[in-house]
């Protein structure tokens, strides 16, 4: 092979083996990470707080950590089917593990350019970096609220234009819904309670909380004092006596199969018998589908607005 041909061959190989451009971005652990530009093959180690937002922003992960469907037992990305009308298989998303741990061999086979982990997965960095650069994305702790982490991901991973389009459509709908409400939400307080084997009060992450906050509803001081901003905080049945808000939302927690109002009421009756005698807010009690509204996506924010319109009898 001639010297010029050999040089050309080596140049082509280098272009194939590495991204055309990588931008150094400081992640939420304070680490400098080479993020390929454009980013095309990404893995997220959490289906809901990383996988779903990236999918909605137009960057479908090649793999994510998945969970078992509560009734069928199949591996799923929670919310993908109901919010986006597709399955992980149809979207081309591979299961990289679950409660039993991450499958490193599957990750290697997927040949990711970047692996995005949450702040609770930093202990996996050393192992995962043997495959690809690892980026720590703070997704549900500290001052994260509503869809704030999604906005940050969009700016970091070259998805800003897609975010802007989703945000513009969402803000237009917020304005329409607020204009139709027969009261000023800024003068009303609310609390959102999710039901598993025990009660939890929502205090941060989710499209639901973003929509409620943007409409103007106020979070009461007792919720703000109940713990650090995040996804939600435990609530004892005795704490239900604290609820004196203008509007109260209950939802049967995701992952339980039945997210209907009937299931939520039955669980409330079991956890706190007689709850409906002392919780009688002026704007009523609403039951939202937690699985549809709890994810950090614009789709969940729109699902929350659907439920608001239905509860207050608004035109959609």
PDB file of N, CA, C and O in Angstrom, residues 66-110:
ATOM      1  N   UNK A  66     -34.824  -1.077  32.941  1.00  0.00           N
ATOM      2  CA  UNK A  66     -36.267  -1.254  32.851  1.00  0.00           C
ATOM      3  C   UNK A  66     -36.830  -1.888  34.122  1.00  0.00           C
ATOM      4  O   UNK A  66     -36.095  -2.323  35.000  1.00  0.00           O
ATOM      5  N   UNK A  67     -38.156  -1.960  34.200  1.00  0.00           N
ATOM      6  CA  UNK A  67     -38.856  -2.550  35.340  1.00  0.00           C
ATOM      7  C   UNK A  67     -39.888  -3.543  34.824  1.00  0.00           C
ATOM      8  O   UNK A  67     -40.202  -3.565  33.637  1.00  0.00           O
ATOM      9  N   UNK A  68     -40.418  -4.339  35.725  1.00  0.00           N
ATOM     10  CA  UNK A  68     -41.408  -5.339  35.352  1.00  0.00           C
ATOM     11  C   UNK A  68     -42.815  -4.743  35.370  1.00  0.00           C
ATOM     12  O   UNK A  68     -43.174  -4.008  36.284  1.00  0.00           O
ATOM     13  N   UNK A  69     -43.590  -5.076  34.350  1.00  0.00           N
ATOM     14  CA  UNK A  69     -44.989  -4.658  34.337  1.00  0.00           C
ATOM     15  C   UNK A  69     -45.707  -5.348  35.493  1.00  0.00           C
ATOM     16  O   UNK A  69     -45.523  -6.551  35.726  1.00  0.00           O
ATOM     17  N   UNK A  70     -46.520  -4.613  36.273  1.00  0.00           N
ATOM     18  CA  UNK A  70     -47.123  -5.189  37.485  1.00  0.00           C
ATOM     19  C   UNK A  70     -48.066  -6.359  37.228  1.00  0.00           C
ATOM     20  O   UNK A  70     -48.309  -7.157  38.133  1.00  0.00           O
ATOM     21  N   UNK A  71     -48.597  -6.481  36.023  1.00  0.00           N
ATOM     22  CA  UNK A  71     -49.529  -7.585  35.755  1.00  0.00           C
ATOM     23  C   UNK A  71     -48.968  -8.606  34.768  1.00  0.00           C
ATOM     24  O   UNK A  71     -49.123  -9.801  34.966  1.00  0.00           O
ATOM     25  N   UNK A  72     -48.275  -8.156  33.719  1.00  0.00           N
ATOM     26  CA  UNK A  72     -47.767  -9.095  32.719  1.00  0.00           C
ATOM     27  C   UNK A  72     -46.374  -9.611  33.029  1.00  0.00           C
ATOM     28  O   UNK A  72     -45.967 -10.665  32.532  1.00  0.00           O
ATOM     29  N   UNK A  73     -45.606  -8.853  33.809  1.00  0.00           N
ATOM     30  CA  UNK A  73     -44.247  -9.253  34.133  1.00  0.00           C
ATOM     31  C   UNK A  73     -43.226  -8.940  33.057  1.00  0.00           C
ATOM     32  O   UNK A  73     -42.036  -9.216  33.224  1.00  0.00           O
ATOM     33  N   UNK A  74     -43.653  -8.335  31.943  1.00  0.00           N
ATOM     34  CA  UNK A  74     -42.711  -8.016  30.865  1.00  0.00           C
ATOM     35  C   UNK A  74     -41.870  -6.803  31.231  1.00  0.00           C
ATOM     36  O   UNK A  74     -42.258  -5.984  32.065  1.00  0.00           O
ATOM     37  N   UNK A  75     -40.699  -6.696  30.594  1.00  0.00           N
ATOM     38  CA  UNK A  75     -39.818  -5.557  30.821  1.00  0.00           C
ATOM     39  C   UNK A  75     -40.386  -4.330  30.107  1.00  0.00           C
ATOM     40  O   UNK A  75     -40.684  -4.380  28.910  1.00  0.00           O
ATOM     41  N   UNK A  76     -40.515  -3.222  30.838  1.00  0.00           N
ATOM     42  CA  UNK A  76     -41.107  -2.023  30.249  1.00  0.00           C
ATOM     43  C   UNK A  76     -40.336  -0.768  30.654  1.00  0.00           C
ATOM     44  O   UNK A  76     -39.616  -0.744  31.650  1.00  0.00           O
ATOM     45  N   UNK A  77     -40.502   0.278  29.850  1.00  0.00           N
ATOM     46  CA  UNK A  77     -40.139   1.633  30.227  1.00  0.00           C
ATOM     47  C   UNK A  77     -41.441   2.268  30.696  1.00  0.00           C
ATOM     48  O   UNK A  77     -42.346   2.494  29.903  1.00  0.00           O
ATOM     49  N   UNK A  78     -41.542   2.533  31.977  1.00  0.00           N
ATOM     50  CA  UNK A  78     -42.818   2.982  32.530  1.00  0.00           C
ATOM     51  C   UNK A  78     -43.295   4.265  31.865  1.00  0.00           C
ATOM     52  O   UNK A  78     -42.549   5.242  31.760  1.00  0.00           O
ATOM     53  N   UNK A  79     -44.532   4.241  31.372  1.00  0.00           N
ATOM     54  CA  UNK A  79     -45.132   5.417  30.771  1.00  0.00           C
ATOM     55  C   UNK A  79     -44.939   5.529  29.268  1.00  0.00           C
ATOM     56  O   UNK A  79     -45.629   6.302  28.612  1.00  0.00           O
ATOM     57  N   UNK A  80     -44.015   4.760  28.703  1.00  0.00           N
ATOM     58  CA  UNK A  80     -43.742   4.880  27.269  1.00  0.00           C
ATOM     59  C   UNK A  80     -44.955   4.501  26.434  1.00  0.00           C
ATOM     60  O   UNK A  80     -45.289   5.178  25.453  1.00  0.00           O
ATOM     61  N   UNK A  81     -45.642   3.430  26.835  1.00  0.00           N
ATOM     62  CA  UNK A  81     -46.790   2.978  26.044  1.00  0.00           C
ATOM     63  C   UNK A  81     -47.975   3.926  26.163  1.00  0.00           C
ATOM     64  O   UNK A  81     -48.586   4.314  25.173  1.00  0.00           O
ATOM     65  N   UNK A  82     -48.295   4.355  27.376  1.00  0.00           N
ATOM     66  CA  UNK A  82     -49.491   5.167  27.586  1.00  0.00           C
ATOM     67  C   UNK A  82     -49.286   6.632  27.210  1.00  0.00           C
ATOM     68  O   UNK A  82     -50.218   7.301  26.760  1.00  0.00           O
ATOM     69  N   UNK A  83     -48.078   7.138  27.378  1.00  0.00           N
ATOM     70  CA  UNK A  83     -47.818   8.542  27.066  1.00  0.00           C
ATOM     71  C   UNK A  83     -47.416   8.762  25.607  1.00  0.00           C
ATOM     72  O   UNK A  83     -47.726   9.797  25.019  1.00  0.00           O
ATOM     73  N   UNK A  84     -46.718   7.787  25.024  1.00  0.00           N
ATOM     74  CA  UNK A  84     -46.172   7.979  23.685  1.00  0.00           C
ATOM     75  C   UNK A  84     -46.623   6.910  22.690  1.00  0.00           C
ATOM     76  O   UNK A  84     -46.129   6.869  21.561  1.00  0.00           O
ATOM     77  N   UNK A  85     -47.550   6.051  23.123  1.00  0.00           N
ATOM     78  CA  UNK A  85     -48.174   5.076  22.228  1.00  0.00           C
ATOM     79  C   UNK A  85     -47.161   4.185  21.522  1.00  0.00           C
ATOM     80  O   UNK A  85     -47.273   3.902  20.316  1.00  0.00           O
ATOM     81  N   UNK A  86     -46.152   3.733  22.245  1.00  0.00           N
ATOM     82  CA  UNK A  86     -45.181   2.804  21.680  1.00  0.00           C
ATOM     83  C   UNK A  86     -44.613   1.947  22.801  1.00  0.00           C
ATOM     84  O   UNK A  86     -44.839   2.221  23.987  1.00  0.00           O
ATOM     85  N   UNK A  87     -43.902   0.906  22.438  1.00  0.00           N
ATOM     86  CA  UNK A  87     -43.246   0.047  23.422  1.00  0.00           C
ATOM     87  C   UNK A  87     -41.741   0.198  23.284  1.00  0.00           C
ATOM     88  O   UNK A  87     -41.243   0.744  22.287  1.00  0.00           O
ATOM     89  N   UNK A  88     -41.012  -0.297  24.266  1.00  0.00           N
ATOM     90  CA  UNK A  88     -39.557  -0.230  24.201  1.00  0.00           C
ATOM     91  C   UNK A  88     -39.036  -0.951  22.966  1.00  0.00           C
ATOM     92  O   UNK A  88     -38.145  -0.461  22.266  1.00  0.00           O
ATOM     93  N   UNK A  89     -39.610  -2.103  22.672  1.00  0.00           N
ATOM     94  CA  UNK A  89     -39.184  -2.877  21.506  1.00  0.00           C
ATOM     95  C   UNK A  89     -39.446  -2.107  20.218  1.00  0.00           C
ATOM     96  O   UNK A  89     -38.581  -2.031  19.335  1.00  0.00           O
ATOM     97  N   UNK A  90     -40.629  -1.525  20.105  1.00  0.00           N
ATOM     98  CA  UNK A  90     -40.974  -0.762  18.899  1.00  0.00           C
ATOM     99  C   UNK A  90     -40.088   0.473  18.741  1.00  0.00           C
ATOM    100  O   UNK A  90     -39.766   0.878  17.621  1.00  0.00           O
ATOM    101  N   UNK A  91     -39.696   1.075  19.873  1.00  0.00           N
ATOM    102  CA  UNK A  91     -38.858   2.271  19.831  1.00  0.00           C
ATOM    103  C   UNK A  91     -37.384   1.949  19.648  1.00  0.00           C
ATOM    104  O   UNK A  91     -36.571   2.850  19.416  1.00  0.00           O
ATOM    105  N   UNK A  92     -37.024   0.662  19.768  1.00  0.00           N
ATOM    106  CA  UNK A  92     -35.631   0.265  19.622  1.00  0.00           C
ATOM    107  C   UNK A  92     -34.805   0.454  20.873  1.00  0.00           C
ATOM    108  O   UNK A  92     -33.590   0.676  20.806  1.00  0.00           O
ATOM    109  N   UNK A  93     -35.458   0.358  22.029  1.00  0.00           N
ATOM    110  CA  UNK A  93     -34.773   0.523  23.314  1.00  0.00           C
ATOM    111  C   UNK A  93     -34.543  -0.850  23.944  1.00  0.00           C
ATOM    112  O   UNK A  93     -35.483  -1.634  24.096  1.00  0.00           O
ATOM    113  N   UNK A  94     -33.308  -1.131  24.325  1.00  0.00           N
ATOM    114  CA  UNK A  94     -32.930  -2.417  24.898  1.00  0.00           C
ATOM    115  C   UNK A  94     -32.848  -2.333  26.416  1.00  0.00           C
ATOM    116  O   UNK A  94     -32.411  -1.325  26.973  1.00  0.00           O
ATOM    117  N   UNK A  95     -33.252  -3.391  27.077  1.00  0.00           N
ATOM    118  CA  UNK A  95     -33.165  -3.474  28.534  1.00  0.00           C
ATOM    119  C   UNK A  95     -31.721  -3.738  28.948  1.00  0.00           C
ATOM    120  O   UNK A  95     -31.119  -4.728  28.538  1.00  0.00           O
ATOM    121  N   UNK A  96     -31.157  -2.851  29.776  1.00  0.00           N
ATOM    122  CA  UNK A  96     -29.781  -3.041  30.246  1.00  0.00           C
ATOM    123  C   UNK A  96     -29.743  -3.527  31.690  1.00  0.00           C
ATOM    124  O   UNK A  96     -28.674  -3.579  32.309  1.00  0.00           O
ATOM    125  N   UNK A  97     -30.906  -3.880  32.254  1.00  0.00           N
ATOM    126  CA  UNK A  97     -30.937  -4.372  33.623  1.00  0.00           C
ATOM    127  C   UNK A  97     -32.121  -3.820  34.382  1.00  0.00           C
ATOM    128  O   UNK A  97     -32.978  -3.144  33.823  1.00  0.00           O
ATOM    129  N   UNK A  98     -32.160  -4.100  35.671  1.00  0.00           N
ATOM    130  CA  UNK A  98     -33.263  -3.652  36.502  1.00  0.00           C
ATOM    131  C   UNK A  98     -32.880  -3.720  37.954  1.00  0.00           C
ATOM    132  O   UNK A  98     -31.754  -3.406  38.339  1.00  0.00           O
ATOM    133  N   UNK A  99     -33.819  -4.188  38.782  1.00  0.00           N
ATOM    134  CA  UNK A  99     -33.552  -4.278  40.211  1.00  0.00           C
ATOM    135  C   UNK A  99     -32.364  -5.178  40.529  1.00  0.00           C
ATOM    136  O   UNK A  99     -31.703  -5.002  41.545  1.00  0.00           O
ATOM    137  N   UNK A 100     -32.092  -6.140  39.670  1.00  0.00           N
ATOM    138  CA  UNK A 100     -31.014  -7.086  39.931  1.00  0.00           C
ATOM    139  C   UNK A 100     -29.651  -6.573  39.498  1.00  0.00           C
ATOM    140  O   UNK A 100     -28.646  -7.270  39.656  1.00  0.00           O
ATOM    141  N   UNK A 101     -29.590  -5.385  38.918  1.00  0.00           N
ATOM    142  CA  UNK A 101     -28.311  -4.820  38.528  1.00  0.00           C
ATOM    143  C   UNK A 101     -28.218  -4.568  37.042  1.00  0.00           C
ATOM    144  O   UNK A 101     -29.082  -4.955  36.258  1.00  0.00           O
ATOM    145  N   UNK A 102     -27.134  -3.908  36.646  1.00  0.00           N
ATOM    146  CA  UNK A 102     -26.908  -3.531  35.259  1.00  0.00           C
ATOM    147  C   UNK A 102     -26.119  -4.609  34.532  1.00  0.00           C
ATOM    148  O   UNK A 102     -25.160  -5.156  35.073  1.00  0.00           O
ATOM    149  N   UNK A 103     -26.515  -4.918  33.302  1.00  0.00           N
ATOM    150  CA  UNK A 103     -25.845  -5.933  32.493  1.00  0.00           C
ATOM    151  C   UNK A 103     -24.785  -5.260  31.632  1.00  0.00           C
ATOM    152  O   UNK A 103     -25.087  -4.678  30.587  1.00  0.00           O
ATOM    153  N   UNK A 104     -23.537  -5.342  32.056  1.00  0.00           N
ATOM    154  CA  UNK A 104     -22.445  -4.651  31.375  1.00  0.00           C
ATOM    155  C   UNK A 104     -22.211  -5.204  29.975  1.00  0.00           C
ATOM    156  O   UNK A 104     -21.861  -4.449  29.053  1.00  0.00           O
ATOM    157  N   UNK A 105     -22.427  -6.491  29.795  1.00  0.00           N
ATOM    158  CA  UNK A 105     -22.207  -7.081  28.478  1.00  0.00           C
ATOM    159  C   UNK A 105     -23.208  -6.549  27.459  1.00  0.00           C
ATOM    160  O   UNK A 105     -22.857  -6.284  26.303  1.00  0.00           O
ATOM    161  N   UNK A 106     -24.451  -6.378  27.872  1.00  0.00           N
ATOM    162  CA  UNK A 106     -25.461  -5.810  26.971  1.00  0.00           C
ATOM    163  C   UNK A 106     -25.091  -4.374  26.613  1.00  0.00           C
ATOM    164  O   UNK A 106     -25.206  -3.963  25.452  1.00  0.00           O
ATOM    165  N   UNK A 107     -24.612  -3.624  27.593  1.00  0.00           N
ATOM    166  CA  UNK A 107     -24.212  -2.241  27.341  1.00  0.00           C
ATOM    167  C   UNK A 107     -23.083  -2.190  26.320  1.00  0.00           C
ATOM    168  O   UNK A 107     -23.092  -1.366  25.387  1.00  0.00           O
ATOM    169  N   UNK A 108     -22.104  -3.077  26.447  1.00  0.00           N
ATOM    170  CA  UNK A 108     -20.988  -3.109  25.490  1.00  0.00           C
ATOM    171  C   UNK A 108     -21.495  -3.388  24.079  1.00  0.00           C
ATOM    172  O   UNK A 108     -21.050  -2.768  23.110  1.00  0.00           O
ATOM    173  N   UNK A 109     -22.434  -4.325  23.958  1.00  0.00           N
ATOM    174  CA  UNK A 109     -22.962  -4.686  22.641  1.00  0.00           C
ATOM    175  C   UNK A 109     -23.710  -3.526  21.987  1.00  0.00           C
ATOM    176  O   UNK A 109     -23.768  -3.423  20.754  1.00  0.00           O
ATOM    177  N   UNK A 110     -24.273  -2.634  22.795  1.00  0.00           N
ATOM    178  CA  UNK A 110     -25.028  -1.496  22.266  1.00  0.00           C
ATOM    179  C   UNK A 110     -24.117  -0.375  21.767  1.00  0.00           C
ATOM    180  O   UNK A 110     -24.582   0.558  21.106  1.00  0.00           O
TER     181      UNK A 110
END
